[in-house]
Amino acid sequence: MLKGVICGRLWTICFRHRNNTGLGICTPERMLGICRGRRKFLAASLTVLFVPAITWIYLFAGSFEDGKPVSLSPLESQPHSPRYTASSQRERESLEVRMREVEEENRVLRKQLSLAQSRSPSHHHGNHSKTYSMEEGTGDSESLRAGIVAGNSSECGQQPAVEKCETIHVAIVCAGYNASRDVVTLVKSVLFHRRNPLHFHLIADAIAKQILATLFQTWMVPAVRIDFYDADELKSEVSWIPNKHYSGIYGLMKLVLTKTLPSNLERVIVLDTDITFATDIAELWAVFHKFKGQQVLGLVENQSDWYLGNLWKNHRPWPALGRGYNTGVILLLLDKLRKMKWEQMWRLTAERELMSMLSTSLADQDIFNAVIKQNPFLVYQLPCFWNVQLSDHTRSEQCYRDVSDLKVIHWNSPKKLRVKNKHVEFFRNLYLTFLEYDGNLLRRELFGCPSEADINSENLQKQLSELDEDDLCYEFRRERFTVHRTHLYFLHYEYEPASDNTDVTLVAQLSMDRLQMLEAICKHWEGPISLALYLSDAEAQQFLRYAQGSEVLMSRHNVGYHIVYKEGQFYPVNLLRNVAMKHISTPYMFLSDIDFLPMYGLYEYLRKSVIQLDLANTKKALIVPAFETLRYRLSFPKSKAELLSMLDMGTLFTFRYHVWTKGHAPTNFAKWRTATTPYRVEWEADFEPYVVVRKDCPEYDRRFVGFGWNKVAHIMELDAQEYEFTVLPNAYMIHMPHAPSFDITKFRSNKQYRICLKTLKEEFQQDMSRHYGFAALKYLTAENNS
């Protein structure tokens, strides 16, 4: 029973300590090991305490004969005593021998217990080999006993020596599209476990800064601050170092952090982008307290034979201390490094070694190790579980016995998730957990740690507070102010501006159910494309796998894919359009929808029309006439003549002819059939054509979500701003059939949905009247007459 109580108490302690995680740190197997350890400790303690007592009780009981006490005084134990007999003498002698044996056993037990107590903080590290012991080379047993960092089972030990609301500083070098995606997964794993405010220092190129600045701005995670440092400005600091590593010049920039980061920043954790945390980063931050003397670098020993030089014939690595150190995770004491003139130290070392080595193979890691080889006192060796290195040639499996012991996993191989390791499936699943984890769930406040005032958050709260929650259309109104986490340029993007400044970008939005349209659109439109995709975190990874498996999509680098993460109950169609519009690189854009295929050659035709109609100096909206087919398999018309023939045969129809004629009727399809030159049409109620406009045209109104009036409102505003609507005589696009969307089904089946849409439409028209004055009154009149 007592054992059960003790083990139950251990469960309570563990779960109280890990209540914000959820990765199963206090597993049954692990707790069983802990409880067994506690049982041994308890058994030893009970033996020490109770064996002497039992012995004396036995002796005391033995001094009774027939219920009367037998004196053991020296006087009465003499041979002439009447009660003295030969048998009692033998019993006494036997008892004395037994007492001496028990006392000797007690002495041994006390010694063992004393040793167990002195080893208890590192007891849980017994599964590590000596090579990767907790305190190798540090001799810091006192800090170990104090439990500042209790090691692999610190969850059930003392809390890390980090103040509750102390800010933890993390530096990451990030450049390009792929690295930006990797950073998100790393940050998710850190946020998932963290209990402290975080300050990320991102050394980023222009691409990564644009992506991550937007991401964190829209993520709005409390108690997280982001600062950017221009990596391109740092290139000159390290560009003189020849480097063969796949990370390129950015792989050398950790060397100049003392110069790059703020001069008042004393310490920082430096991480590679291919890192996954399995514990609270505060535990790693607490290790700074263990640095002694001139120790300024916290590093984990390299877990491969790279620096031993025996991986292949003629392998000649840079100099290193023993196996060397891996720089995927570094603790930097910046203030002391600056005082030691770190910049001068590493530069002189690099210059000396490059005379014989000619280039670095492992980027900054080679230079760090060369410096440490000359100055071993600089390094504090971190336990190996703070950087479990997964590449084909590592000895990472010697670092742990159970995967629950791990704290940081490092995919330090160009092959990343395809490395060889007996536990690779566990590591991969842990990584995928964070890769697909809903980032919106990480927006939680830190208990007891007030966040810094954020203007965007305050404005958002103010806007939401002004809404009436009892309003039947509250959810519609609230959607207008919802901030959706946005990851721009999810895939690699390249665009070379056209020399004649006439380029046109196709703009569209989609969700997972329209993914199959992407390849067809890329085949029909060779120009740049900007797409906003409304996906969950898990769907974003499905899209990534789909795109990377498509030869058509991978051969196109001028397509910008912008992920807007799902949140709320409505499809934010106009927000998606605005995101796609905002991130185009051309002066003009073709506002389309994902389920339309443009005619072959439309891209070049539109570029010529831009010049012909002087779109640069006039406010025009060029209309591309829209048609539709009810057939899933269509022989796409290659010319206007072929399209007219299909119209006559009933294979094609003007778009929405059967269900929403007035949406495109003002295009005047009868005139288009014979037109050879562009012609102007007038705006009419509910007009919603697909148009080519300059990139400075007004945005779509965000109050319209899901189905209904989202394009109509935009065309109305173009008309209010005096855009001329001009129909292109030789342009066309065809809508491909698909299953009805969830939103149109909701519109048709939900009366309240239709009522709210009508209310929002009336409010939009009133706003138009206030904004554009007398000229906007025609919209109210047209609506009443329609």
Tab-separated table of N, CA and C in Angstrom, residues 17 117-125 134-135 140-162 282-284 286-287 289-290 380 386 407:
chain	number	residue	atom	x	y	z
A	17	HIS	N	4.042	18.882	-13.247
A	17	HIS	CA	5.205	19.530	-13.843
A	17	HIS	C	5.094	19.616	-15.360
A	117	GLN	N	22.263	8.091	-2.331
A	117	GLN	CA	21.801	9.475	-2.195
A	117	GLN	C	22.684	10.439	-2.975
A	118	SER	N	24.010	10.196	-2.938
A	118	SER	CA	24.924	11.092	-3.649
A	118	SER	C	24.789	10.940	-5.153
A	119	ARG	N	24.316	9.732	-5.599
A	119	ARG	CA	24.161	9.516	-7.035
A	119	ARG	C	22.760	9.820	-7.535
A	120	SER	N	21.824	10.066	-6.652
A	120	SER	CA	20.415	10.123	-7.029
A	120	SER	C	20.101	11.112	-8.139
A	121	PRO	N	20.671	12.354	-8.231
A	121	PRO	CA	20.322	13.247	-9.338
A	121	PRO	C	20.692	12.696	-10.689
A	122	SER	N	21.752	11.880	-10.760
A	122	SER	CA	22.164	11.342	-12.053
A	122	SER	C	21.722	9.903	-12.231
A	123	HIS	N	20.892	9.436	-11.294
A	123	HIS	CA	20.452	8.053	-11.365
A	123	HIS	C	19.802	7.730	-12.705
A	124	HIS	N	19.043	8.682	-13.206
A	124	HIS	CA	18.295	8.420	-14.432
A	124	HIS	C	19.165	8.487	-15.660
A	125	HIS	N	20.435	8.802	-15.520
A	125	HIS	CA	21.328	8.873	-16.674
A	125	HIS	C	22.128	7.586	-16.822
A	134	MET	N	26.323	12.874	-18.394
A	134	MET	CA	25.743	14.198	-18.129
A	134	MET	C	26.804	15.243	-17.868
A	135	GLU	N	27.853	14.850	-17.151
A	135	GLU	CA	28.817	15.858	-16.698
A	135	GLU	C	30.213	15.602	-17.225
A	140	ASP	N	31.181	19.124	-12.483
A	140	ASP	CA	30.221	20.012	-11.825
A	140	ASP	C	29.202	19.197	-11.030
A	141	SER	N	29.663	18.379	-10.105
A	141	SER	CA	28.763	17.491	-9.379
A	141	SER	C	27.848	18.238	-8.442
A	142	GLU	N	28.303	19.389	-7.946
A	142	GLU	CA	27.448	20.118	-7.025
A	142	GLU	C	26.215	20.666	-7.703
A	143	SER	N	26.384	21.233	-8.865
A	143	SER	CA	25.226	21.712	-9.606
A	143	SER	C	24.331	20.546	-9.965
A	144	LEU	N	24.952	19.407	-10.260
A	144	LEU	CA	24.178	18.218	-10.592
A	144	LEU	C	23.317	17.816	-9.414
A	145	ARG	N	23.903	17.781	-8.203
A	145	ARG	CA	23.132	17.394	-7.016
A	145	ARG	C	22.064	18.428	-6.713
A	146	ALA	N	22.334	19.670	-7.044
A	146	ALA	CA	21.340	20.707	-6.784
A	146	ALA	C	20.147	20.582	-7.710
A	147	GLY	N	20.307	19.807	-8.765
A	147	GLY	CA	19.172	19.556	-9.659
A	147	GLY	C	18.826	20.723	-10.548
A	148	ILE	N	19.811	21.566	-10.917
A	148	ILE	CA	19.515	22.694	-11.803
A	148	ILE	C	18.965	22.169	-13.118
A	149	VAL	N	19.632	21.180	-13.657
A	149	VAL	CA	19.077	20.463	-14.785
A	149	VAL	C	19.104	19.003	-14.399
A	150	ALA	N	17.952	18.441	-14.151
A	150	ALA	CA	17.897	17.107	-13.573
A	150	ALA	C	18.102	16.015	-14.596
A	151	GLY	N	18.322	16.359	-15.857
A	151	GLY	CA	18.636	15.360	-16.845
A	151	GLY	C	17.401	14.801	-17.506
A	152	ASN	N	17.537	13.551	-17.985
A	152	ASN	CA	16.472	12.976	-18.796
A	152	ASN	C	15.166	12.858	-18.041
A	153	SER	N	15.205	12.737	-16.717
A	153	SER	CA	13.975	12.610	-15.952
A	153	SER	C	13.718	13.837	-15.108
A	154	SER	N	14.131	14.971	-15.624
A	154	SER	CA	13.969	16.203	-14.875
A	154	SER	C	12.523	16.552	-14.664
A	155	GLU	N	11.612	15.908	-15.419
A	155	GLU	CA	10.205	16.210	-15.240
A	155	GLU	C	9.762	15.911	-13.811
A	156	CYS	N	10.393	14.933	-13.180
A	156	CYS	CA	9.995	14.540	-11.839
A	156	CYS	C	11.009	15.009	-10.814
A	157	GLY	N	11.917	15.873	-11.216
A	157	GLY	CA	12.887	16.433	-10.281
A	157	GLY	C	12.564	17.880	-10.004
A	158	GLN	N	13.582	18.651	-9.661
A	158	GLN	CA	13.355	20.049	-9.370
A	158	GLN	C	13.157	20.824	-10.667
A	159	GLN	N	12.471	21.947	-10.551
A	159	GLN	CA	12.248	22.798	-11.709
A	159	GLN	C	13.575	23.422	-12.160
A	160	PRO	N	13.702	23.706	-13.477
A	160	PRO	CA	14.911	24.380	-13.938
A	160	PRO	C	15.081	25.727	-13.247
A	161	ALA	N	16.339	26.132	-13.121
A	161	ALA	CA	16.631	27.400	-12.438
A	161	ALA	C	16.402	28.560	-13.393
A	162	VAL	N	15.174	28.740	-13.834
A	162	VAL	CA	14.778	29.821	-14.717
A	162	VAL	C	13.586	30.519	-14.083
A	282	ALA	N	13.275	25.904	-21.671
A	282	ALA	CA	13.792	26.502	-20.432
A	282	ALA	C	14.798	25.582	-19.757
A	283	GLU	N	14.648	24.266	-19.922
A	283	GLU	CA	15.612	23.326	-19.341
A	283	GLU	C	16.999	23.540	-19.947
A	284	LEU	N	17.027	23.810	-21.242
A	284	LEU	CA	18.312	24.070	-21.897
A	284	LEU	C	18.853	25.433	-21.478
A	286	ALA	N	18.496	26.802	-18.684
A	286	ALA	CA	19.000	26.686	-17.313
A	286	ALA	C	20.441	26.194	-17.265
A	287	VAL	N	20.898	25.537	-18.315
A	287	VAL	CA	22.262	24.991	-18.324
A	287	VAL	C	23.302	26.111	-18.299
A	289	HIS	N	23.592	28.268	-16.206
A	289	HIS	CA	24.009	28.429	-14.817
A	289	HIS	C	25.148	27.483	-14.450
A	290	LYS	N	25.399	26.479	-15.283
A	290	LYS	CA	26.420	25.491	-14.976
A	290	LYS	C	27.784	25.848	-15.569
A	380	TYR	N	31.730	24.011	-22.728
A	380	TYR	CA	31.006	23.233	-21.726
A	380	TYR	C	30.270	22.151	-22.505
A	386	TRP	N	20.698	16.657	-25.724
A	386	TRP	CA	20.340	18.005	-26.164
A	386	TRP	C	20.607	18.207	-27.652
A	407	LYS	N	15.542	14.958	-25.766
A	407	LYS	CA	15.116	16.340	-25.568
A	407	LYS	C	15.151	17.143	-26.859
